[in-house]
mmCIF file of C-alpha atoms in Angstrom:
data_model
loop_
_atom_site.group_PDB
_atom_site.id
_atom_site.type_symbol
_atom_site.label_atom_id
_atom_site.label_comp_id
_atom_site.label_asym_id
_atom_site.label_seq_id
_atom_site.Cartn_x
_atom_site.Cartn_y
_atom_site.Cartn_z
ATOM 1 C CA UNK A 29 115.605 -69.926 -46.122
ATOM 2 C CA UNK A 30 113.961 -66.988 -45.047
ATOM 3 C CA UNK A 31 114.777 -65.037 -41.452
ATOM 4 C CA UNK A 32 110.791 -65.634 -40.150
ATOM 5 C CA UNK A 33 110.629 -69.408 -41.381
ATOM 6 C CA UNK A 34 114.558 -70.112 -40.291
ATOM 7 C CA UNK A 35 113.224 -68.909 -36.616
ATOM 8 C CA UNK A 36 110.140 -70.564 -36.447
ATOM 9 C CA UNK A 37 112.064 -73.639 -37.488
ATOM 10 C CA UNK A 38 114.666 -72.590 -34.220
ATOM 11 C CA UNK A 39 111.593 -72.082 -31.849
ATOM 12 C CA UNK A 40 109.816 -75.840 -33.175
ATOM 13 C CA UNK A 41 113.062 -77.411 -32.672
ATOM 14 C CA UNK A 42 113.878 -76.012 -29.471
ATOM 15 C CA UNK A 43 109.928 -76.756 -28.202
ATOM 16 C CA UNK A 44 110.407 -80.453 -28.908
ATOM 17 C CA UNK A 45 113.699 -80.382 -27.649
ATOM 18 C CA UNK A 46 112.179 -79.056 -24.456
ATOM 19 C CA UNK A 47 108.682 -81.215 -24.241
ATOM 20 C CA UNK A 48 111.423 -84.404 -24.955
ATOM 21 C CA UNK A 49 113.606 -83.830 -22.209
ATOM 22 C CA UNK A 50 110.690 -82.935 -19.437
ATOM 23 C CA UNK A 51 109.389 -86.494 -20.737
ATOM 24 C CA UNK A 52 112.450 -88.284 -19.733
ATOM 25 C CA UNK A 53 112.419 -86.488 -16.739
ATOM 26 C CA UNK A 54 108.755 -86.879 -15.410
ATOM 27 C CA UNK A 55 109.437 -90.767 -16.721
ATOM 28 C CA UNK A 56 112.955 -91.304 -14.996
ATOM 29 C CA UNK A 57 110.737 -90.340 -11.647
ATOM 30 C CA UNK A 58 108.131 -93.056 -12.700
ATOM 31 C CA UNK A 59 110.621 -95.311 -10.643
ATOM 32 C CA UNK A 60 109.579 -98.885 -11.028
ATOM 33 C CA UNK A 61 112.436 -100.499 -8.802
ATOM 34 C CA UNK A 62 115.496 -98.256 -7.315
ATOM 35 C CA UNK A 63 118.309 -99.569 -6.057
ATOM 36 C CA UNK A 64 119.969 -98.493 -2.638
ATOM 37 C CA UNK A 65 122.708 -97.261 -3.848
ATOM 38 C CA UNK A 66 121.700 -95.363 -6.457
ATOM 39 C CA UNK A 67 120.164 -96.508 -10.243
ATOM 40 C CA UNK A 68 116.606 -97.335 -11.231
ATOM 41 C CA UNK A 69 114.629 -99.137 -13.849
ATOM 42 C CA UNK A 70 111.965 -96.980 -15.173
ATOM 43 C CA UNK A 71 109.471 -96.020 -17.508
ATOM 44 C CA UNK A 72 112.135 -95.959 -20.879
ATOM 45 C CA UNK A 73 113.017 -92.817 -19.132
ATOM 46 C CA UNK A 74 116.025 -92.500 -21.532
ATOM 47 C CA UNK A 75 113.966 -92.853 -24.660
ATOM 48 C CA UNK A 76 112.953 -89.687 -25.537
ATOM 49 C CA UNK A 77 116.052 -87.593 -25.484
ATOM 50 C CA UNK A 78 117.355 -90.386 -27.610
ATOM 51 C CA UNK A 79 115.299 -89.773 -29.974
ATOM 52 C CA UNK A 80 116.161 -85.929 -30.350
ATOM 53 C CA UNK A 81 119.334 -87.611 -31.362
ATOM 54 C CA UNK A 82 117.936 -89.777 -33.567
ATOM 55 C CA UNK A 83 116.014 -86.876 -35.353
ATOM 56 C CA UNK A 84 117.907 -83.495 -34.686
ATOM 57 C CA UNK A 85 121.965 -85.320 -34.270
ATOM 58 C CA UNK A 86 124.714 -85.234 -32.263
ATOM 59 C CA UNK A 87 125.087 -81.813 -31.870
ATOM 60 C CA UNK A 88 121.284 -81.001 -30.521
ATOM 61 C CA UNK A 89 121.159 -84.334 -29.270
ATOM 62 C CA UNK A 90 124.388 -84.093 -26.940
ATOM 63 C CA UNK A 91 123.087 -80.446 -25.374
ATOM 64 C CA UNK A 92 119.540 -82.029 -24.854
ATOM 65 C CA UNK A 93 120.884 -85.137 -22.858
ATOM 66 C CA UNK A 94 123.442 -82.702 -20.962
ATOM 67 C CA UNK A 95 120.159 -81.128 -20.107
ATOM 68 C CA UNK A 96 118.690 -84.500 -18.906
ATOM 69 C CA UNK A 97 121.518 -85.127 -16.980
ATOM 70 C CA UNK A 98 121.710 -82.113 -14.681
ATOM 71 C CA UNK A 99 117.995 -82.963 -13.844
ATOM 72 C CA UNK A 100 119.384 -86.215 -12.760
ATOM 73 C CA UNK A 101 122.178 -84.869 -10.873
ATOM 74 C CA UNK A 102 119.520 -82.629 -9.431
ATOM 75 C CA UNK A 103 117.280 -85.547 -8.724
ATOM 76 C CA UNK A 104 120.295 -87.571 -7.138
ATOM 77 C CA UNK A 105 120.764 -84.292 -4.654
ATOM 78 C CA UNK A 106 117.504 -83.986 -3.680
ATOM 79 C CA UNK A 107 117.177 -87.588 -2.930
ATOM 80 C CA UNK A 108 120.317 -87.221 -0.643
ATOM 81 C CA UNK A 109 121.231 -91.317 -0.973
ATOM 82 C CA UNK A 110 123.775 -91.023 -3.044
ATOM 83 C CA UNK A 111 126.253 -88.388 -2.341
ATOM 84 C CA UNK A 112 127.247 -89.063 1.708
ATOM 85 C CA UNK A 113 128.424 -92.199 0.733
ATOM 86 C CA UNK A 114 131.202 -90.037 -1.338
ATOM 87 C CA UNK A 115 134.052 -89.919 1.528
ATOM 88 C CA UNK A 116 136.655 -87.692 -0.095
ATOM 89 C CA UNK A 117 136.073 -84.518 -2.712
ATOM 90 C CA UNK A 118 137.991 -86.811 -5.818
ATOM 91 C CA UNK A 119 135.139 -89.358 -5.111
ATOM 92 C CA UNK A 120 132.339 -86.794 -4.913
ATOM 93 C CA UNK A 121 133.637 -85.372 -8.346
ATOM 94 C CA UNK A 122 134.068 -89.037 -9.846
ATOM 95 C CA UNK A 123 130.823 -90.052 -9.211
ATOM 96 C CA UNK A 124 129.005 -86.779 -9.900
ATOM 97 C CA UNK A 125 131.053 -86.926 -13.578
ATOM 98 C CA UNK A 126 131.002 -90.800 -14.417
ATOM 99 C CA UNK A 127 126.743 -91.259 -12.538
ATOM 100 C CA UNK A 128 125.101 -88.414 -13.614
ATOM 101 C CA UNK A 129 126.923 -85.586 -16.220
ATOM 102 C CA UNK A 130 128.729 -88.491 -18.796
ATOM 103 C CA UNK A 131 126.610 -91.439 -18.752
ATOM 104 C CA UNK A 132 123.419 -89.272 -19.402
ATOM 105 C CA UNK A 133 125.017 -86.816 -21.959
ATOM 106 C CA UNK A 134 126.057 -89.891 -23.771
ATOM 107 C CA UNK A 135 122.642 -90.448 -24.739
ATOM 108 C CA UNK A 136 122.906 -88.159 -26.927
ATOM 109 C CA UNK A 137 124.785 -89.877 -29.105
ATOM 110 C CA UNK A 138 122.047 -91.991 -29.933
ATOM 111 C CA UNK A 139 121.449 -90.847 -33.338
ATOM 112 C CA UNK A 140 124.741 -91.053 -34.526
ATOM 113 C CA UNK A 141 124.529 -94.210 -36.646
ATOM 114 C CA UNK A 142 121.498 -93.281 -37.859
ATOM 115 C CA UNK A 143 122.803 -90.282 -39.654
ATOM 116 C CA UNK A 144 125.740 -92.138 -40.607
ATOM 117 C CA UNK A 145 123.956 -94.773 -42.189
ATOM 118 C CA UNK A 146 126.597 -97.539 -41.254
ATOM 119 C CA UNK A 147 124.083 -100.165 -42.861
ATOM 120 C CA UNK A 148 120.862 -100.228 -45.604
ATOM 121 C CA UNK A 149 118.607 -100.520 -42.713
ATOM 122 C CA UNK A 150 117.550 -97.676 -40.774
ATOM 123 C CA UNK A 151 115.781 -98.740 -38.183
ATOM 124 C CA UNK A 152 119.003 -101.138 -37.365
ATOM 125 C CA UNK A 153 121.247 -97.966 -37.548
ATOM 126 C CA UNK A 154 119.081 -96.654 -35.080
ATOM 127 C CA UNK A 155 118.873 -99.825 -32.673
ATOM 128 C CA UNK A 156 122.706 -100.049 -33.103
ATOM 129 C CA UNK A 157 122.775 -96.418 -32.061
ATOM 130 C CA UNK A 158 120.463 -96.866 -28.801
ATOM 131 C CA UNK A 159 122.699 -100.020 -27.515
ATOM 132 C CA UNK A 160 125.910 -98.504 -28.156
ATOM 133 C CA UNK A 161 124.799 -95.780 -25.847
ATOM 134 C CA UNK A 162 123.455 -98.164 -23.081
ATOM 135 C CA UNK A 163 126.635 -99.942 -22.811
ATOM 136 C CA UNK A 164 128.782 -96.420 -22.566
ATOM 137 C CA UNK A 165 126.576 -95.616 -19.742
ATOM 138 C CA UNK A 166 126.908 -98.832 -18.192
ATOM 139 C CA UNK A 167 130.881 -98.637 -18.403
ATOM 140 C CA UNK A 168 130.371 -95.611 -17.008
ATOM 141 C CA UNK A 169 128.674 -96.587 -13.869
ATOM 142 C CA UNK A 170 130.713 -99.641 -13.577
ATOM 143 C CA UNK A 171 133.781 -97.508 -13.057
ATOM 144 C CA UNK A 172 132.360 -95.712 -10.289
ATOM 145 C CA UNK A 173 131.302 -99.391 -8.699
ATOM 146 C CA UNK A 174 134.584 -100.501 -8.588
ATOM 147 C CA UNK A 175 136.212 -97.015 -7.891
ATOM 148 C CA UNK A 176 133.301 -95.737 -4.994
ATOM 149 C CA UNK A 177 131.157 -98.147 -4.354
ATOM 150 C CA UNK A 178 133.601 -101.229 -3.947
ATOM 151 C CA UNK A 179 133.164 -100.777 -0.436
ATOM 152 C CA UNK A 180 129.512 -102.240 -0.077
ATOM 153 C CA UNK A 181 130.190 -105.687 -2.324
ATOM 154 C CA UNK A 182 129.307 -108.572 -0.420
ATOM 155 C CA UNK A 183 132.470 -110.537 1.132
ATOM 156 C CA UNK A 184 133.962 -112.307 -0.862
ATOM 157 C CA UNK A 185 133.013 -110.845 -4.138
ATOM 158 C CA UNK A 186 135.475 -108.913 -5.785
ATOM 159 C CA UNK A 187 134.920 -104.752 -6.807
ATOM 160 C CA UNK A 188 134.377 -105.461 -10.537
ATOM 161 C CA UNK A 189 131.493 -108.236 -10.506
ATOM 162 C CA UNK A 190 130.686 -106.514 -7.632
ATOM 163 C CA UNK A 191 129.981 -103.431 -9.821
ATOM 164 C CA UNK A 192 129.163 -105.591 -13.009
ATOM 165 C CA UNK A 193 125.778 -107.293 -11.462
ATOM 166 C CA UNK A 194 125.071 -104.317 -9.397
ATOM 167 C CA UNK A 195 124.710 -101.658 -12.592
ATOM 168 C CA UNK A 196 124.170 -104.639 -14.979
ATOM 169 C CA UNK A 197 121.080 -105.402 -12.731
ATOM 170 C CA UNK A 198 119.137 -102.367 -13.133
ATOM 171 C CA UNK A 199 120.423 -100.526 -16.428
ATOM 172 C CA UNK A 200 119.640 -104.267 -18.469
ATOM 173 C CA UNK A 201 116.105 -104.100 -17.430
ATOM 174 C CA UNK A 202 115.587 -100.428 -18.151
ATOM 175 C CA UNK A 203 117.221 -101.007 -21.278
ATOM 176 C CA UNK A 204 115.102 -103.553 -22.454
ATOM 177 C CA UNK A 205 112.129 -101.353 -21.485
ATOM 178 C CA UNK A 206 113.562 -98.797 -23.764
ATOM 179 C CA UNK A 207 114.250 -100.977 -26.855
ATOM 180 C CA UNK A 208 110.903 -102.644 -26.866
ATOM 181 C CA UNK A 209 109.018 -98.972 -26.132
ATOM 182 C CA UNK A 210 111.375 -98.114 -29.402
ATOM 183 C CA UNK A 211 110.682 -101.302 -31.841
ATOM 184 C CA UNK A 212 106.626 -100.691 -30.530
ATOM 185 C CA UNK A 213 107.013 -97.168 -31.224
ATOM 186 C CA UNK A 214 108.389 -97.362 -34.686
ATOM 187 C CA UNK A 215 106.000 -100.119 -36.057
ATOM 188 C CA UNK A 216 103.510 -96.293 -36.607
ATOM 189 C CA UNK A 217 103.980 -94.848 -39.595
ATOM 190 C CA UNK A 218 103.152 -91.799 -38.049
ATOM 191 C CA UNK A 219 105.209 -91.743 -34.877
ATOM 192 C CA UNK A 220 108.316 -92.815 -37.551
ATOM 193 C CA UNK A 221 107.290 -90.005 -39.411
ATOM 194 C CA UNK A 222 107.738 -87.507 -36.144
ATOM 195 C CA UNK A 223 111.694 -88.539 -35.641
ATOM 196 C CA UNK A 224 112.463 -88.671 -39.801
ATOM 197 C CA UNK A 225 112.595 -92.204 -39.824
ATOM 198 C CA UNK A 226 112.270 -93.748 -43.629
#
């Protein structure tokens, strides 16, 4: 491959790349329901840097959705909801790590079955792919429930279905938003066509 077509290939990646993740970001603020403590369904928000995974890989993929999730960090800041509820500096760093920087980054791990092809059909790799990264993100806030936010479960309820129904109540519903956006989405032959897809 040629120096002028290797960097025009560079610049088109690194355009969608960029156009993807201020998607997820203008859709993450397209808040349908947010919670009190932090979460939100919204508009399949995490959709579109998935599918830089899906496309691109991990490795473009990962740096994209580390992207995403400083703009959520940023978002959580400028918000100020989250973080005075944080009483000691090892809780501030847990929940700015295991709310914001891991969960979202994980997303980018999306495409990783995909371009494994773990089974014949693709657009199951990819739906495998898409839950698997839901549910890391959900463990991921669910350790911050029980570790942080233990403190505003109802009495009587105990810090992990405390934590369980409280992320599980939000991130289910934006994850079914996302999946059906996804199976709609690749029922086009030419939006398939955009992310690779077979």
């Amino acid at each position: 491959m040629s120096t002028q077509r290797r960097l025009s290939t560079n610049l088109t990646t690194l355009t969608e790349c960029a156009i993807m993740l201020a998607l997820s970001f203008a859709l993450s603020c397209a808040k349908l329901f947010e919670m009190p403590m932090g979460g939100s369904v919204t508009v399949a928000s995490m959709l579109p840097v998935m599918l830089i995974s899906i496309k691109y890989g991990m490795g473009i993929g990962v740096a994209t959705s580390f992207l995403y999730s400083l703009t959520q960090l940023l978002q959580a800041v400028a918000s100020a909801n989250v973080f005075p509820y944080c009483e000691t500096p090892g809780t501030l760093v847990l929940c700015v790590l295991f709310d914001y920087v891991v969960p979202f980054t994980l997303l980018g791990f999306a495409g990783v079955f995909h371009k494994m092809k773990i089974t014949k059909n693709t657009e199951l790799n990819i739906y495998i792919g898409i839950i698997s990264v839901v549910v890391l993100r959900f463990f991921c806030h669910f350790i911050t429930g029980v570790v942080i936010w233990k403190q505003w479960a109802p009495e009587g309820m105990g810090k992990y279905l405390y934590s369980f129904l409280y992320n599980g109540s939000f991130l289910s519903i934006d994850f079914i938003i996302c999946i059906v956006c996804a199976i709609l989405m690749f029922r086009k032959a030419e939006l398939r066509k955009l992310v690779n897809i077979d």
